[in-house]
């Protein structure tokens, strides 16, 4: 039996972050009557509190406005709270506003490092430097009201019970960018703070055909499995998950009707590698060729399970093929 989301369990849309010497306190300021969240700066432990602690001359907090808690990352000797400090409204999706993350802030809960060994401190410092790059992660989008991880086609198949669940429980794990980061919040049952985030792109615009106004949304969702720089992360793993898999959806709304067209793309679905050099078309080498049939079969069985019938287009070494012409061809085929 699924748990129903309580009426008061909507996501907080605006919060105040208090940075005390011993803890961070996240206080809802969007009119919600929920409790504040306190995170220890010593070990990252969490608990809900009814009131923000009092300030004093020796306890003067830094205060800032935030628009979401992305999650908590646990490293070797410390934890790191990740929050959204700036957002930008980029359009609407199914009647709900969609926001792009304009700025992230990573806040260390690493006072426990004081009792760590020199080697642990060195490793943690290296990890902390890498985290600075995460603050500049491009293409992060979120909504407080609708599930961005599912296409309109998938949303249409959700039952009424599923639609009553918190957004994070409706989410498709493959496209949930902060899936791992939310684990500590999930363990503490902090649903109003659990904000699903996707990585990809989002474009929304209106156009006209004659007197009819058409509402168009283009959204791309990047899979969290087997990510990496395109030139260095290639092929599939033994389970059939391919590198740099992206689901792209076009949603068209007109005169009360809605249509969704979904495309997916990814690396060649078998085990292979490629030496990157200065040639225009560097050759690739198939690894463990005897496993290729099984890997390809797993990949397409997974696609069939998630998307139904699939039309596969081979773009290997076809750089001259225009993406726009391919898109038009597929769209025409789908609408016939």
Coordinates of C-alpha atoms in Angstrom, one line a residue:
X1 CA 0.0 0.0 0.0
X2 CA 1.5 3.4 -1.0
X3 CA 1.8 6.2 1.4
X4 CA -0.2 9.3 0.6
X5 CA 1.4 12.6 0.7
X6 CA 0.0 14.8 3.4
X7 CA -1.6 18.1 2.3
X8 CA 1.0 20.0 4.2
X9 CA 3.9 18.2 2.6
X10 CA 4.4 20.4 -0.5
X11 CA 8.0 21.3 -1.3
X12 CA 9.3 24.5 0.3
X13 CA 9.9 27.1 -2.4
X14 CA 11.8 29.6 -0.3
X15 CA 14.0 29.2 2.8
X16 CA 16.3 31.1 5.0
X17 CA 19.7 29.5 5.8
X18 CA 21.2 30.4 9.2
X19 CA 24.9 29.6 9.4
X20 CA 25.7 29.1 13.1
X21 CA 29.2 28.1 14.3
X22 CA 27.9 24.6 15.3
X23 CA 25.1 24.0 12.9
X24 CA 23.2 25.1 9.7
X25 CA 19.5 25.8 10.1
X26 CA 17.2 25.8 7.1
X27 CA 14.0 27.7 7.9
X28 CA 10.9 27.7 5.5
X29 CA 9.9 31.3 4.7
X30 CA 7.3 30.7 2.0
X31 CA 4.4 30.8 4.3
X32 CA 4.6 27.1 5.2
X33 CA 4.2 26.2 8.9
X34 CA 6.7 23.4 8.9
X35 CA 9.6 22.9 11.2
X36 CA 13.1 24.1 10.5
X37 CA 15.9 21.7 9.6
X38 CA 19.1 21.7 11.7
X39 CA 22.3 20.1 10.3
X40 CA 25.3 19.6 12.6
X41 CA 28.5 21.1 11.3
X42 CA 30.4 18.4 13.1
X43 CA 29.1 15.3 11.5
X44 CA 26.2 16.3 9.2
X45 CA 23.5 14.7 11.4
X46 CA 20.0 16.2 11.0
X47 CA 16.9 16.9 13.1
X48 CA 13.8 19.0 12.9
X49 CA 13.5 21.9 15.3
X50 CA 10.4 24.1 16.1
X51 CA 12.3 27.4 16.5
X52 CA 15.5 28.9 15.2
X53 CA 18.1 29.1 18.0
X54 CA 18.6 32.5 19.6
X55 CA 21.5 34.7 18.4
X56 CA 24.0 36.4 20.7
X57 CA 27.2 38.4 20.5
X58 CA 29.2 35.2 20.5
X59 CA 26.7 33.4 18.2
X60 CA 26.1 35.7 15.3
X61 CA 24.9 33.7 12.2
X62 CA 25.4 34.5 8.6
X63 CA 21.9 34.5 6.9
X64 CA 21.1 34.0 3.3
X65 CA 18.0 33.1 1.2
X66 CA 18.0 29.7 -0.6
X67 CA 15.5 28.1 -2.9
X68 CA 16.1 24.4 -2.4
X69 CA 18.2 21.8 -0.6
X70 CA 19.8 19.6 -3.3
X71 CA 21.2 17.1 -0.7
X72 CA 24.0 16.1 1.5
X73 CA 27.2 14.4 0.2
X74 CA 29.2 12.3 2.6
X75 CA 32.9 12.0 2.0
X76 CA 35.8 10.4 3.9
X77 CA 35.8 12.5 7.0
X78 CA 33.0 15.1 6.5
X79 CA 29.6 15.8 5.0
X80 CA 28.7 18.7 2.7
X81 CA 25.3 20.4 2.4
X82 CA 24.4 21.5 -1.1
X83 CA 21.8 24.2 -1.5
X84 CA 20.4 26.4 -4.4
X85 CA 21.2 30.1 -3.8
X86 CA 19.9 31.5 -7.1
X87 CA 17.3 30.3 -9.5
X88 CA 15.9 31.5 -12.9
X89 CA 12.4 30.8 -14.2
X90 CA 12.7 29.5 -17.7
X91 CA 9.1 28.7 -18.6
X92 CA 6.4 26.3 -17.7
X93 CA 5.8 22.6 -18.1
X94 CA 2.2 21.3 -17.9
X95 CA 1.1 24.6 -16.4
X96 CA 3.8 24.7 -13.7
X97 CA 6.8 27.0 -13.5
X98 CA 10.2 25.5 -14.2
X99 CA 13.4 26.8 -12.8
X100 CA 17.1 26.6 -13.8
X101 CA 19.7 26.5 -11.1
X102 CA 21.6 29.7 -11.4
X103 CA 23.9 29.2 -8.5
X104 CA 24.8 26.3 -6.1
X105 CA 26.5 26.6 -2.7
X106 CA 28.4 23.7 -1.0
X107 CA 28.7 24.1 2.7
X108 CA 31.1 21.9 4.6
X109 CA 30.0 20.0 7.8
X110 CA 33.6 18.9 8.4
X111 CA 34.5 19.9 12.0
X112 CA 35.2 16.2 12.6
X113 CA 38.3 16.7 10.5
X114 CA 39.9 18.3 13.6
X115 CA 40.3 14.8 15.0
X116 CA 41.3 13.1 11.7
X117 CA 44.8 11.9 10.6
X118 CA 47.0 14.0 8.4
X119 CA 46.4 11.6 5.5
X120 CA 42.6 11.9 5.9
X121 CA 42.8 15.6 5.9
X122 CA 44.9 15.6 2.7
X123 CA 42.4 13.3 0.9
X124 CA 39.5 15.3 2.1
X125 CA 41.1 18.5 0.9
X126 CA 41.5 17.0 -2.6
X127 CA 37.8 15.9 -2.6
X128 CA 36.8 19.4 -1.5
X129 CA 38.6 20.9 -4.5
X130 CA 36.7 18.6 -6.8
X131 CA 33.4 19.7 -5.1
X132 CA 34.1 23.3 -6.1
X133 CA 33.6 22.1 -9.7
X134 CA 30.2 20.8 -8.8
X135 CA 29.1 24.3 -7.9
X136 CA 29.4 25.1 -11.6
X137 CA 27.5 22.1 -12.9
X138 CA 25.6 23.3 -16.0
X139 CA 22.0 22.5 -17.1
X140 CA 20.3 21.8 -13.8
X141 CA 16.5 22.2 -13.7
X142 CA 13.8 21.6 -11.1
X143 CA 10.1 22.2 -10.3
X144 CA 8.3 22.4 -7.0
X145 CA 5.0 21.1 -8.5
X146 CA 5.5 18.6 -11.3
X147 CA 7.8 15.6 -12.0
X148 CA 10.5 16.6 -14.5
X149 CA 12.1 13.2 -14.6
X150 CA 9.1 11.6 -16.4
X151 CA 7.9 12.3 -19.9
X152 CA 4.3 13.3 -20.5
X153 CA 3.7 9.8 -21.9
X154 CA 5.0 8.2 -18.6
X155 CA 3.1 10.7 -16.5
X156 CA -0.1 9.8 -18.3
X157 CA 0.2 6.2 -17.2
X158 CA 0.7 7.0 -13.5
X159 CA -2.2 5.9 -11.3
X160 CA -4.0 8.3 -9.0
X161 CA -2.2 6.8 -6.0
X162 CA 1.2 7.5 -7.5
X163 CA 0.3 11.1 -8.2
X164 CA -0.4 11.6 -4.5
X165 CA 3.2 10.6 -3.6
X166 CA 5.9 13.2 -2.9
X167 CA 7.8 14.2 -6.1
X168 CA 10.9 12.3 -5.2
X169 CA 9.0 9.1 -4.9
X170 CA 7.5 9.5 -8.3
X171 CA 10.8 10.3 -9.9
X172 CA 12.6 8.1 -12.4
X173 CA 16.0 7.3 -10.8
X174 CA 17.8 7.3 -14.1
X175 CA 17.2 11.0 -14.6
X176 CA 17.3 12.1 -11.0
X177 CA 20.6 14.1 -10.9
X178 CA 20.7 14.3 -7.1
X179 CA 19.4 10.8 -6.4
X180 CA 22.4 9.9 -4.3
X181 CA 22.6 13.3 -2.6
X182 CA 19.1 12.9 -1.2
X183 CA 19.7 9.7 0.6
X184 CA 20.4 11.3 4.0
X185 CA 17.2 13.4 3.7
X186 CA 15.2 10.4 2.7
X187 CA 16.5 8.4 5.7
X188 CA 15.3 11.3 7.9
X189 CA 11.9 11.4 6.2
X190 CA 12.3 15.1 5.2
X191 CA 9.8 15.1 2.3
X192 CA 9.2 18.9 2.1
X193 CA 13.0 19.5 1.6
X194 CA 13.4 16.7 -1.0
X195 CA 13.7 18.6 -4.3
X196 CA 14.2 16.5 -7.4
X197 CA 16.7 18.0 -9.9
X198 CA 17.5 16.9 -13.5
X199 CA 20.5 17.7 -15.7
X200 CA 19.8 18.5 -19.4
X201 CA 18.1 21.3 -21.2
X202 CA 14.7 23.0 -21.2
X203 CA 13.1 25.4 -23.7
X204 CA 9.6 26.6 -23.8
X205 CA 8.0 28.9 -26.4
X206 CA 4.8 29.7 -28.2
X207 CA 4.2 30.1 -31.9
X208 CA 1.2 30.3 -34.2
X209 CA -0.3 28.4 -37.1
X210 CA -2.9 30.6 -38.6
X211 CA -5.1 31.7 -35.7
X212 CA -4.1 28.8 -33.5
X213 CA -1.6 29.4 -30.7
X214 CA 0.8 26.4 -30.2
X215 CA 2.6 25.8 -27.0
X216 CA 5.9 24.0 -27.5
X217 CA 8.2 22.5 -24.8
X218 CA 11.6 20.8 -25.6
X219 CA 13.2 19.0 -22.6
X220 CA 16.3 16.8 -22.5
X221 CA 17.0 14.5 -19.5
X222 CA 20.5 13.2 -19.0
X223 CA 20.8 9.7 -17.5
X224 CA 22.9 9.5 -14.3
X225 CA 24.3 6.1 -15.3
X226 CA 27.7 5.9 -17.0
X227 CA 28.2 9.6 -17.3
X228 CA 31.5 11.2 -18.4
X229 CA 33.2 13.4 -20.9
X230 CA 32.1 12.2 -24.4
X231 CA 35.5 11.5 -25.7
X232 CA 36.5 9.4 -22.7
X233 CA 33.3 7.6 -21.6
X234 CA 32.2 5.2 -24.4
X235 CA 30.1 2.2 -25.1
X236 CA 28.0 0.1 -22.7
X237 CA 28.7 -1.7 -19.5
X238 CA 27.9 -5.4 -19.0
X239 CA 24.3 -4.6 -18.0
X240 CA 23.6 -2.8 -21.3
X241 CA 23.6 0.8 -19.9
X242 CA 25.3 3.0 -22.5
X243 CA 27.4 6.1 -21.9
X244 CA 25.9 9.6 -22.1
X245 CA 22.3 8.4 -22.5
X246 CA 19.8 11.3 -23.1
X247 CA 16.0 11.3 -23.4
X248 CA 14.7 14.2 -25.4
X249 CA 11.0 15.1 -25.5
X250 CA 9.0 17.5 -27.6
X251 CA 5.6 18.4 -26.1
X252 CA 3.1 20.3 -28.3
X253 CA -0.2 21.7 -26.9
X254 CA -2.9 23.2 -29.1
X255 CA -6.7 23.8 -28.7
X256 CA -6.8 21.7 -25.5
X257 CA -4.9 18.7 -27.1
X258 CA -1.4 17.5 -26.2
X259 CA 1.1 15.4 -28.1
X260 CA 4.5 14.1 -26.8
X261 CA 7.3 12.8 -29.0
X262 CA 10.3 11.1 -27.3
X263 CA 13.7 10.4 -28.7
X264 CA 16.7 8.7 -26.9
X265 CA 20.3 8.7 -27.8
X266 CA 23.4 7.1 -26.4
X267 CA 26.8 5.5 -27.2
X268 CA 27.1 2.3 -29.3
X269 CA 25.6 -0.4 -27.1
X270 CA 28.4 -2.8 -26.8
X271 CA 31.9 -2.9 -25.1
X272 CA 34.4 -0.8 -27.0
X273 CA 37.1 1.8 -26.6
X274 CA 38.6 4.5 -28.8
X275 CA 42.0 6.2 -28.7
X276 CA 41.4 9.9 -29.0
X277 CA 43.9 11.5 -31.4
X278 CA 44.0 14.2 -34.0
X279 CA 42.4 12.2 -36.8
X280 CA 38.9 13.2 -38.0
X281 CA 37.4 9.7 -37.4
X282 CA 39.5 7.8 -34.9
X283 CA 39.0 4.1 -35.1
X284 CA 37.4 2.2 -32.3
X285 CA 38.1 -1.3 -31.0
X286 CA 35.5 -3.8 -29.8
X287 CA 36.3 -5.4 -26.5
X288 CA 35.2 -8.9 -25.5
X289 CA 33.4 -9.4 -28.7
X290 CA 31.8 -12.6 -27.4
X291 CA 29.8 -10.6 -24.9
X292 CA 28.5 -8.1 -27.5
X293 CA 25.2 -10.0 -28.4
X294 CA 24.2 -10.3 -24.7
X295 CA 25.0 -6.6 -24.0
X296 CA 23.1 -5.4 -27.1
X297 CA 20.1 -7.6 -26.2
X298 CA 20.0 -6.2 -22.6
X299 CA 20.2 -2.7 -23.9
X300 CA 17.2 -3.1 -26.3
X301 CA 15.2 -5.2 -23.9
X302 CA 15.5 -2.3 -21.4
X303 CA 14.5 0.2 -24.1
X304 CA 11.5 -1.9 -25.1
X305 CA 10.4 -2.2 -21.5
X306 CA 10.6 1.6 -20.9
X307 CA 9.5 3.0 -24.3
X308 CA 7.7 0.2 -26.2
X309 CA 8.5 -0.2 -29.9
X310 CA 11.8 1.5 -30.8
X311 CA 13.1 2.8 -34.1
X312 CA 16.9 2.6 -34.1
X313 CA 19.0 5.1 -36.2
X314 CA 22.7 4.4 -36.8
X315 CA 24.7 7.6 -36.8
X316 CA 28.2 6.0 -36.5
X317 CA 30.6 8.0 -38.8
X318 CA 27.7 9.9 -40.3
X319 CA 28.8 13.4 -39.3
X320 CA 27.3 14.9 -42.5
X321 CA 23.8 13.9 -41.4
X322 CA 22.0 17.0 -40.2
X323 CA 20.4 16.6 -36.8
X324 CA 17.5 19.0 -37.8
X325 CA 16.8 16.9 -40.9
X326 CA 16.8 13.7 -38.9
X327 CA 14.5 15.3 -36.3
X328 CA 12.1 16.4 -39.0
X329 CA 12.1 13.0 -40.6
X330 CA 11.3 11.3 -37.3
X331 CA 8.6 13.8 -36.4
X332 CA 6.9 13.3 -39.7
X333 CA 7.1 9.5 -39.3
X334 CA 5.6 9.8 -35.8
X335 CA 2.7 12.0 -36.9
X336 CA 1.6 10.0 -39.9

